[in-house]
Short mmCIF file of C-alpha atoms and ligand atoms in Angstrom, two decimals:
data_model
loop_
_atom_site.label_atom_id
_atom_site.label_comp_id
_atom_site.label_asym_id
_atom_site.label_seq_id
_atom_site.Cartn_x
_atom_site.Cartn_y
_atom_site.Cartn_z
CA MET A 151 -46.32 -162.10 123.22
CA LYS A 152 -43.44 -161.26 125.87
CA ILE A 153 -40.81 -159.29 123.86
CA GLY A 154 -37.55 -157.93 124.69
CA ILE A 155 -36.45 -155.08 122.78
CA VAL A 156 -32.64 -153.65 123.10
CA CYS A 157 -31.78 -150.51 121.59
CA TYR A 158 -30.08 -147.22 121.60
CA PRO A 159 -32.33 -145.00 123.57
CA THR A 160 -31.27 -141.79 121.54
CA PHE A 161 -32.57 -139.71 118.99
CA GLY A 162 -30.89 -141.89 116.63
CA GLY A 163 -32.63 -143.61 113.88
CA SER A 164 -32.31 -147.15 115.49
CA GLY A 165 -33.17 -145.83 119.07
CA VAL A 166 -36.32 -144.21 117.30
CA LEU A 167 -37.14 -147.10 115.10
CA ALA A 168 -36.94 -149.44 118.29
CA THR A 169 -38.90 -147.26 120.01
CA GLU A 170 -41.72 -146.85 117.83
CA LEU A 171 -42.11 -150.82 117.12
CA GLY A 172 -42.47 -151.74 121.19
CA LYS A 173 -45.16 -149.01 121.40
CA ALA A 174 -46.75 -150.28 118.39
CA LEU A 175 -46.48 -153.94 119.63
CA ALA A 176 -47.71 -152.82 123.13
CA GLN A 177 -50.73 -151.09 121.35
CA LYS A 178 -51.42 -154.38 119.35
CA GLY A 179 -51.45 -156.34 123.04
CA HIS A 180 -47.96 -157.80 123.36
CA LEU A 181 -46.07 -156.79 126.55
CA VAL A 182 -42.92 -155.09 125.52
CA HIS A 183 -39.44 -155.04 127.59
CA PHE A 184 -37.18 -152.08 126.74
CA ILE A 185 -33.55 -153.19 128.41
CA THR A 186 -31.37 -150.12 127.92
CA TYR A 187 -29.11 -147.86 129.46
CA GLN A 188 -31.50 -144.77 129.32
CA GLN A 189 -35.30 -144.73 128.92
CA PRO A 190 -35.46 -143.97 125.32
CA VAL A 191 -36.38 -140.83 124.15
CA ARG A 192 -39.51 -141.63 122.30
CA LEU A 193 -41.15 -143.63 124.77
CA GLY A 194 -43.17 -140.64 125.91
CA SER A 195 -45.71 -141.00 128.82
CA PHE A 196 -46.65 -144.13 130.55
CA THR A 197 -48.37 -146.74 128.28
CA PRO A 198 -49.49 -150.15 130.08
CA ASN A 199 -48.05 -153.08 128.48
CA ILE A 200 -44.58 -151.35 128.37
CA LEU A 201 -41.97 -151.97 130.80
CA TYR A 202 -38.30 -150.06 131.30
CA HIS A 203 -35.78 -152.14 132.64
CA GLU A 204 -32.84 -149.77 133.30
CA VAL A 205 -28.91 -151.30 132.48
CA GLN A 206 -26.73 -150.47 135.77
CA VAL A 207 -23.18 -150.39 135.13
CA PRO A 208 -21.30 -150.12 138.09
CA THR A 209 -18.06 -148.31 138.16
CA TYR A 210 -14.86 -149.47 140.01
CA PRO A 211 -11.37 -147.60 139.71
CA LEU A 212 -9.98 -150.98 137.71
CA PHE A 213 -12.13 -150.08 135.41
CA ASP A 214 -10.90 -147.67 132.35
CA TYR A 215 -13.89 -149.09 130.59
CA PRO A 216 -16.87 -150.21 132.55
CA PRO A 217 -17.74 -153.48 130.76
CA TYR A 218 -21.48 -152.15 129.38
CA GLU A 219 -21.68 -155.12 127.23
CA THR A 220 -21.36 -158.05 130.31
CA ALA A 221 -24.29 -155.51 132.29
CA LEU A 222 -26.50 -155.27 129.47
CA ALA A 223 -26.05 -159.55 129.19
CA SER A 224 -26.42 -159.99 132.48
CA THR A 225 -29.95 -157.69 132.38
CA MET A 226 -30.94 -159.24 129.87
CA VAL A 227 -30.56 -162.72 131.80
CA ASP A 228 -32.60 -161.08 134.32
CA VAL A 229 -35.12 -159.79 132.64
CA ILE A 230 -35.81 -162.92 130.26
CA LYS A 231 -35.97 -164.97 133.14
CA ASN A 232 -38.17 -163.25 135.57
CA ASN A 233 -40.47 -162.48 132.90
CA ASP A 234 -40.51 -165.38 131.20
CA LEU A 235 -39.97 -163.43 128.02
CA ASP A 236 -40.61 -165.17 124.63
CA LEU A 237 -37.87 -163.42 122.31
CA LEU A 238 -35.29 -160.90 122.31
CA HIS A 239 -35.06 -158.37 119.58
CA VAL A 240 -32.17 -156.40 119.25
CA HIS A 241 -31.42 -153.32 117.43
CA TYR A 242 -27.97 -152.13 116.37
CA ALA A 243 -25.67 -154.84 115.95
CA ILE A 244 -22.86 -153.64 118.39
CA PRO A 245 -22.58 -154.39 121.49
CA HIS A 246 -26.49 -155.42 121.05
CA ALA A 247 -25.96 -158.72 119.03
CA SER A 248 -22.86 -160.03 121.22
CA ALA A 249 -24.73 -159.14 124.51
CA ALA A 250 -27.97 -161.38 123.32
CA TYR A 251 -25.64 -164.26 122.29
CA MET A 252 -24.06 -164.37 125.90
CA ALA A 253 -27.47 -164.15 127.50
CA LYS A 254 -28.80 -166.87 125.05
CA GLN A 255 -25.47 -168.99 126.05
CA ILE A 256 -26.43 -168.57 130.00
CA LEU A 257 -30.43 -169.30 129.85
CA LYS A 258 -29.30 -172.56 127.68
CA LYS A 259 -27.35 -173.75 130.33
CA GLU A 260 -30.64 -173.40 132.62
CA GLY A 261 -32.83 -174.96 130.15
CA LYS A 262 -34.36 -171.85 128.60
CA ASN A 263 -33.97 -171.08 124.49
CA ILE A 264 -34.63 -167.63 124.15
CA PRO A 265 -34.89 -166.70 120.09
CA VAL A 266 -32.40 -163.66 119.17
CA ILE A 267 -33.40 -161.50 116.25
CA THR A 268 -30.81 -158.62 115.19
CA THR A 269 -32.03 -156.03 113.25
CA LEU A 270 -29.14 -154.34 111.78
CA HIS A 271 -29.02 -150.18 110.94
CA GLY A 272 -26.68 -148.71 109.34
CA THR A 273 -23.43 -147.60 110.69
CA ASP A 274 -23.14 -150.98 112.92
CA ILE A 275 -22.56 -152.59 109.73
CA THR A 276 -21.24 -149.76 107.21
CA LEU A 277 -18.70 -147.98 109.62
CA VAL A 278 -18.23 -149.28 112.73
CA GLY A 279 -18.97 -152.71 112.39
CA ARG A 280 -16.62 -153.22 109.53
CA ASP A 281 -13.83 -151.88 111.73
CA LYS A 282 -11.21 -154.49 111.93
CA THR A 283 -11.34 -154.13 115.61
CA TYR A 284 -15.17 -155.20 116.05
CA ALA A 285 -15.86 -157.10 112.83
CA PRO A 286 -14.87 -160.84 114.28
CA VAL A 287 -17.51 -160.12 117.14
CA VAL A 288 -20.37 -158.50 114.62
CA THR A 289 -20.04 -161.55 112.16
CA PHE A 290 -19.94 -164.31 114.63
CA SER A 291 -22.96 -162.67 116.53
CA ILE A 292 -25.06 -161.60 113.39
CA ASN A 293 -24.76 -165.21 112.53
CA GLU A 294 -25.50 -167.06 116.04
CA SER A 295 -28.80 -164.65 115.95
CA ASP A 296 -32.14 -166.76 114.93
CA ALA A 297 -33.04 -164.30 112.65
CA ILE A 298 -31.38 -161.55 110.72
CA THR A 299 -33.50 -158.13 109.25
CA ALA A 300 -31.87 -155.08 107.41
CA VAL A 301 -34.07 -151.92 106.81
CA SER A 302 -33.18 -151.74 103.41
CA GLU A 303 -32.19 -153.89 100.38
CA ASN A 304 -28.82 -151.74 100.16
CA LEU A 305 -28.00 -152.62 103.72
CA LYS A 306 -28.54 -156.09 102.93
CA ALA A 307 -26.19 -155.95 99.88
CA GLU A 308 -23.55 -153.77 102.21
CA THR A 309 -23.89 -156.27 104.94
CA LEU A 310 -23.32 -159.41 102.79
CA SER A 311 -20.35 -157.80 100.50
CA HIS A 312 -18.61 -156.84 104.00
CA PHE A 313 -19.21 -159.69 106.11
CA HIS A 314 -19.24 -163.84 105.62
CA ILE A 315 -22.97 -164.20 106.49
CA GLU A 316 -24.42 -167.82 106.66
CA LYS A 317 -27.51 -166.75 107.05
CA GLU A 318 -30.54 -165.42 105.11
CA ILE A 319 -31.06 -161.71 105.90
CA GLU A 320 -34.41 -160.63 105.59
CA VAL A 321 -35.37 -157.07 104.49
CA ILE A 322 -38.10 -155.18 106.76
CA VAL A 323 -38.14 -151.49 105.82
CA ASN A 324 -38.53 -148.75 108.32
CA PHE A 325 -41.68 -147.43 108.90
CA VAL A 326 -43.84 -143.98 110.13
CA ASP A 327 -47.19 -143.95 112.12
CA VAL A 328 -48.40 -141.46 108.90
CA SER A 329 -51.51 -140.15 111.07
CA ARG A 330 -49.43 -139.36 113.88
CA PHE A 331 -46.85 -136.76 111.09
CA ASN A 332 -49.84 -136.01 108.99
CA ARG A 333 -50.38 -132.18 111.38
CA LYS A 334 -51.72 -129.01 110.62
CA PRO A 335 -49.20 -126.77 110.90
CA ILE A 336 -49.19 -124.27 114.22
CA ASP A 337 -49.82 -121.09 112.57
CA ALA A 338 -47.85 -119.05 115.48
CA PHE A 339 -44.97 -121.15 114.86
CA ARG A 340 -44.69 -120.80 111.93
CA ARG A 341 -44.45 -116.95 112.15
CA VAL A 342 -41.97 -117.27 114.82
CA ILE A 343 -39.76 -119.06 112.18
CA ALA A 344 -40.84 -117.09 109.11
CA PRO A 345 -42.01 -113.87 109.84
CA ASN A 346 -42.64 -112.99 105.92
CA GLY A 347 -44.12 -115.76 104.96
CA GLU A 348 -40.67 -117.15 103.67
CA ARG A 349 -40.39 -120.48 102.64
CA ILE A 350 -39.11 -123.11 105.48
CA LEU A 351 -35.94 -125.93 104.70
CA LEU A 352 -35.44 -128.06 107.72
CA HIS A 353 -32.12 -130.64 108.17
CA ALA A 354 -32.33 -133.12 111.51
CA SER A 355 -29.89 -135.12 112.19
CA ASN A 356 -27.19 -136.31 114.71
CA PHE A 357 -24.54 -133.81 112.84
CA ARG A 358 -21.63 -136.44 112.71
CA LYS A 359 -19.29 -136.06 109.59
CA ILE A 360 -21.53 -138.69 107.77
CA LYS A 361 -24.56 -135.94 107.39
CA ARG A 362 -22.33 -133.34 105.47
CA VAL A 363 -23.94 -130.59 107.54
CA GLN A 364 -22.07 -128.11 105.78
CA ASP A 365 -23.76 -128.94 102.51
CA VAL A 366 -26.87 -128.01 104.56
CA VAL A 367 -25.40 -124.66 104.89
CA GLN A 368 -24.30 -123.99 101.25
CA ILE A 369 -27.25 -125.06 99.54
CA PHE A 370 -29.51 -122.91 101.88
CA ALA A 371 -27.29 -119.64 101.19
CA ALA A 372 -27.68 -120.34 97.13
CA VAL A 373 -30.93 -121.04 97.92
CA ASN A 374 -31.68 -118.02 100.38
CA LYS A 375 -29.96 -115.72 97.26
CA GLN A 376 -33.11 -116.29 95.37
CA ILE A 377 -35.95 -117.13 97.39
CA PRO A 378 -36.94 -115.37 100.92
CA SER A 379 -36.14 -118.35 103.33
CA LYS A 380 -34.85 -119.79 106.60
CA LEU A 381 -33.59 -122.60 107.37
CA LEU A 382 -33.98 -124.98 110.47
CA PHE A 383 -31.21 -127.28 111.88
CA VAL A 384 -33.09 -129.86 114.60
CA GLY A 385 -30.60 -132.18 116.42
CA ASP A 386 -27.01 -131.16 117.88
CA GLY A 387 -23.59 -133.36 117.74
CA PRO A 388 -19.94 -133.13 116.94
CA GLU A 389 -20.40 -130.82 113.40
CA ARG A 390 -23.12 -128.38 114.73
CA SER A 391 -20.13 -125.68 115.08
CA THR A 392 -18.64 -126.21 111.81
CA ALA A 393 -22.41 -125.55 110.58
CA GLU A 394 -22.53 -122.38 112.40
CA ASP A 395 -19.16 -121.24 112.11
CA LEU A 396 -19.70 -121.52 108.12
CA SER A 397 -23.28 -120.08 108.15
CA ARG A 398 -21.54 -117.17 109.62
CA GLU A 399 -18.89 -117.31 106.90
CA LEU A 400 -21.64 -117.12 104.27
CA GLY A 401 -23.60 -114.26 105.58
CA VAL A 402 -26.83 -116.53 106.43
CA CYS A 403 -26.46 -117.28 110.22
CA ASP A 404 -29.54 -114.66 110.97
CA GLU A 405 -32.14 -116.95 108.62
CA ILE A 406 -30.94 -120.23 110.44
CA ARG A 407 -32.19 -121.26 113.34
CA PHE A 408 -30.43 -124.15 115.45
CA VAL A 409 -33.03 -125.56 117.87
CA GLY A 410 -31.44 -128.55 119.06
CA LYS A 411 -32.69 -131.89 120.25
CA GLN A 412 -36.29 -131.86 119.64
CA GLU A 413 -39.23 -134.45 120.45
CA GLN A 414 -42.23 -132.96 118.73
CA MET A 415 -40.69 -133.68 115.00
CA GLU A 416 -44.34 -133.71 113.91
CA ASP A 417 -45.25 -130.21 114.90
CA ILE A 418 -41.62 -129.13 113.64
CA LEU A 419 -42.10 -130.92 110.48
CA ALA A 420 -45.44 -129.54 109.89
CA ILE A 421 -44.30 -126.16 109.28
CA ALA A 422 -41.45 -127.00 106.79
CA ASP A 423 -41.47 -126.60 103.02
CA LEU A 424 -38.11 -128.70 102.53
CA PHE A 425 -36.05 -131.46 104.13
CA LEU A 426 -32.26 -131.56 102.96
CA LEU A 427 -30.20 -134.87 103.65
CA THR A 428 -26.90 -134.35 102.47
CA SER A 429 -25.42 -137.27 103.83
CA GLU A 430 -22.45 -139.41 102.53
CA TYR A 431 -24.62 -142.46 103.25
CA GLU A 432 -27.82 -143.36 105.15
CA SER A 433 -29.04 -146.73 105.02
CA PHE A 434 -32.64 -145.91 105.05
CA GLY A 435 -32.95 -142.38 105.99
CA LEU A 436 -35.91 -142.48 108.59
CA ALA A 437 -35.48 -138.59 109.15
CA ALA A 438 -36.56 -138.05 105.44
CA LEU A 439 -39.33 -140.51 105.51
CA GLU A 440 -41.23 -138.94 108.48
CA ALA A 441 -40.69 -135.99 106.41
CA MET A 442 -42.52 -137.18 103.70
CA ALA A 443 -45.25 -138.33 105.96
CA ALA A 444 -45.46 -134.89 106.89
CA GLY A 445 -46.32 -133.67 103.90
CA VAL A 446 -42.30 -132.56 103.35
CA PRO A 447 -40.69 -133.05 99.74
CA VAL A 448 -36.82 -134.11 100.38
CA VAL A 449 -33.80 -133.16 98.69
CA SER A 450 -31.31 -135.53 99.22
CA THR A 451 -28.08 -137.19 97.90
CA ASN A 452 -28.44 -140.78 96.28
CA ALA A 453 -26.62 -142.45 98.79
CA GLY A 454 -27.33 -146.02 100.66
CA GLY A 455 -30.68 -146.62 100.92
CA LEU A 456 -32.25 -142.65 100.02
CA ALA A 457 -32.87 -144.32 96.37
CA GLU A 458 -35.11 -146.67 97.89
CA ILE A 459 -37.54 -144.29 99.45
CA ASN A 460 -37.01 -140.72 97.57
CA VAL A 461 -38.56 -140.78 93.96
CA PRO A 462 -36.91 -138.21 91.81
CA GLY A 463 -39.91 -135.91 90.34
CA GLU A 464 -42.46 -137.20 92.55
CA THR A 465 -41.30 -137.08 96.25
CA GLY A 466 -38.17 -134.39 95.51
CA TYR A 467 -35.17 -135.12 93.82
CA MET A 468 -31.52 -136.60 94.50
CA SER A 469 -27.80 -135.75 94.00
CA ASN A 470 -24.59 -137.22 94.08
CA VAL A 471 -22.64 -136.97 97.53
CA GLY A 472 -21.35 -133.55 97.44
CA ASP A 473 -23.19 -132.09 94.48
CA VAL A 474 -24.59 -129.18 96.37
CA GLU A 475 -24.99 -127.43 92.94
CA SER A 476 -27.52 -129.62 91.89
CA MET A 477 -29.02 -129.84 95.03
CA THR A 478 -29.68 -125.83 95.10
CA ARG A 479 -31.21 -126.18 91.59
CA GLN A 480 -33.28 -129.18 92.50
CA ALA A 481 -34.32 -127.05 96.18
CA LEU A 482 -35.26 -123.85 93.92
CA GLN A 483 -37.25 -125.89 91.25
CA ILE A 484 -39.30 -127.56 93.97
CA LEU A 485 -39.65 -124.08 96.14
CA LYS A 486 -40.06 -121.62 93.37
CA GLU A 487 -43.87 -121.55 92.61
CA ASP A 488 -46.40 -122.57 95.17
CA ALA A 489 -48.30 -124.82 92.86
CA THR A 490 -45.13 -126.97 92.16
CA LEU A 491 -44.57 -126.93 96.04
CA LYS A 492 -48.02 -128.28 96.49
CA SER A 493 -48.02 -131.21 94.06
CA PHE A 494 -44.76 -132.10 95.60
CA LYS A 495 -45.70 -131.93 99.10
CA GLU A 496 -49.07 -134.12 98.27
CA ARG A 497 -46.84 -136.61 96.66
CA ALA A 498 -44.40 -136.99 99.33
CA ALA A 499 -47.55 -137.74 101.58
CA ALA A 500 -48.92 -140.31 99.57
CA HIS A 501 -46.09 -141.64 98.84
CA SER A 502 -45.24 -142.32 102.67
CA LYS A 503 -48.25 -144.35 103.18
CA LYS A 504 -46.60 -147.13 101.48
CA TYR A 505 -44.38 -147.47 104.52
CA ASP A 506 -46.98 -146.93 107.27
CA ILE A 507 -46.61 -148.74 110.31
CA HIS A 508 -50.36 -150.50 109.65
CA TYR A 509 -48.01 -152.53 106.77
CA ILE A 510 -44.77 -153.36 108.53
CA VAL A 511 -45.34 -154.10 112.07
CA PRO A 512 -47.07 -156.98 110.79
CA GLN A 513 -44.21 -158.45 109.11
CA TYR A 514 -41.80 -157.75 112.48
CA GLU A 515 -44.95 -159.83 114.37
CA LYS A 516 -44.95 -162.59 111.40
CA LEU A 517 -41.38 -163.18 111.84
CA TYR A 518 -41.55 -163.45 115.83
CA GLU A 519 -44.23 -166.31 115.38
CA ARG A 520 -41.59 -168.34 113.27
CA PHE A 521 -39.90 -168.90 116.39
CA LEU A 522 -42.34 -169.24 119.10
O1 GMT B 737 -28.34 -141.77 111.44
C1 GMT B 737 -27.47 -141.77 112.53
O2 GMT B 737 -26.27 -141.68 112.29
C2 GMT B 737 -28.30 -142.93 113.23
C3 GMT B 737 -28.53 -144.08 112.83
C4 GMT B 737 -28.65 -144.94 113.87
O3 GMT B 737 -28.35 -146.25 113.92
O4 GMT B 737 -29.50 -145.02 114.86
O5 GMT B 737 -29.44 -144.44 111.74
C5 GMT B 737 -29.48 -145.33 111.13
O6 GMT B 737 -30.61 -146.15 111.32
C6 GMT B 737 -31.84 -145.77 111.09
C7 GMT B 737 -33.07 -146.70 111.31
O7 GMT B 737 -32.76 -147.89 110.48
C8 GMT B 737 -31.39 -145.23 109.59
O8 GMT B 737 -32.99 -144.13 108.88
C9 GMT B 737 -30.28 -144.68 109.03
O9 GMT B 737 -30.75 -144.15 107.70
C10 GMT B 737 -29.22 -145.50 109.66
N1 GMT B 737 -28.11 -144.32 109.48
C11 GMT B 737 -27.28 -144.36 108.50
O10 GMT B 737 -27.12 -145.52 107.95
C12 GMT B 737 -25.58 -143.47 108.65
#
């Protein structure tokens, strides 16, 4: 099949998932065309069967807001026509679903039918999409998609309760390439971070408000009082300075490293003992799944779709949003004894196999085939 994938090219979960999907499809022999404003970060080096088309947005003095959506729709039309694509799979509704609708209508006039599949990822529904500035266009363009998928049962329910959706939403959960995350820790790296064999806690996100990174610092400060430990913060974003300030205030800044945006998550996760995800909402929590695949248990909130992937007492624990005390107790419970930690690590890794790329990617292929 010749498939167009439209996504955000950044470190966010929707872009990561879309890129990994494209790579997996290409490996299976499909021809994949990424259409984005920047090369997706997880794309890596040259891969046969993968083409990348950059959306250029010409500026003009009149434009206070350069019209990205128009440029995207025009690029979609161009790529679909010139490469005779079979379908377009857009990830994250805003503005990808509406740009796809526009491209579809233009191509229809020229006698080409291009099926559009929209995958909903989270904040496009639960936060931004619900804003009344966007909601009518989001609702319309989702309904005009030939198929709609959501990454968790929770996101499907959220979509149905907040938008008037006239079509079936199919749930295709996020996936992870288990073989890639199943790495041996690099000893030298572990020693740099935890020279005295301290436990390593980890948080990775885009540091938006919704992630509640201040809770991560508080949990760590309390854990650190009882267990020699270090905290790694991976990623960057608006709340990073809040986390840094709080770590100084709580006297744990020497035990915390902010390593910024990182591409080699598998090597970082390999040295970690516990993943903390304190979000107010996660439609799924792909970062937590990748942690599990690396054999890292997860202490998280029970918000959104997290309850679908984190199994209490098996892969980690869950607490209500903001319940720092409970999450601290749970982290200590996992980290205190070597034997307990080992069994949580093993169970987390085993559980992640249910979400292996080899089970989930065929579900997308099956969906695509319906439209050919
Ligand atoms: O978590 C973010 O803020 C990034 C966001 C995105 O749209 O890139 O992630 C969303 O999509 C991921 C992949 O499907 C999910 O694993 C994340 O849970 C979801 N984030 C939220 O719902 C907040």
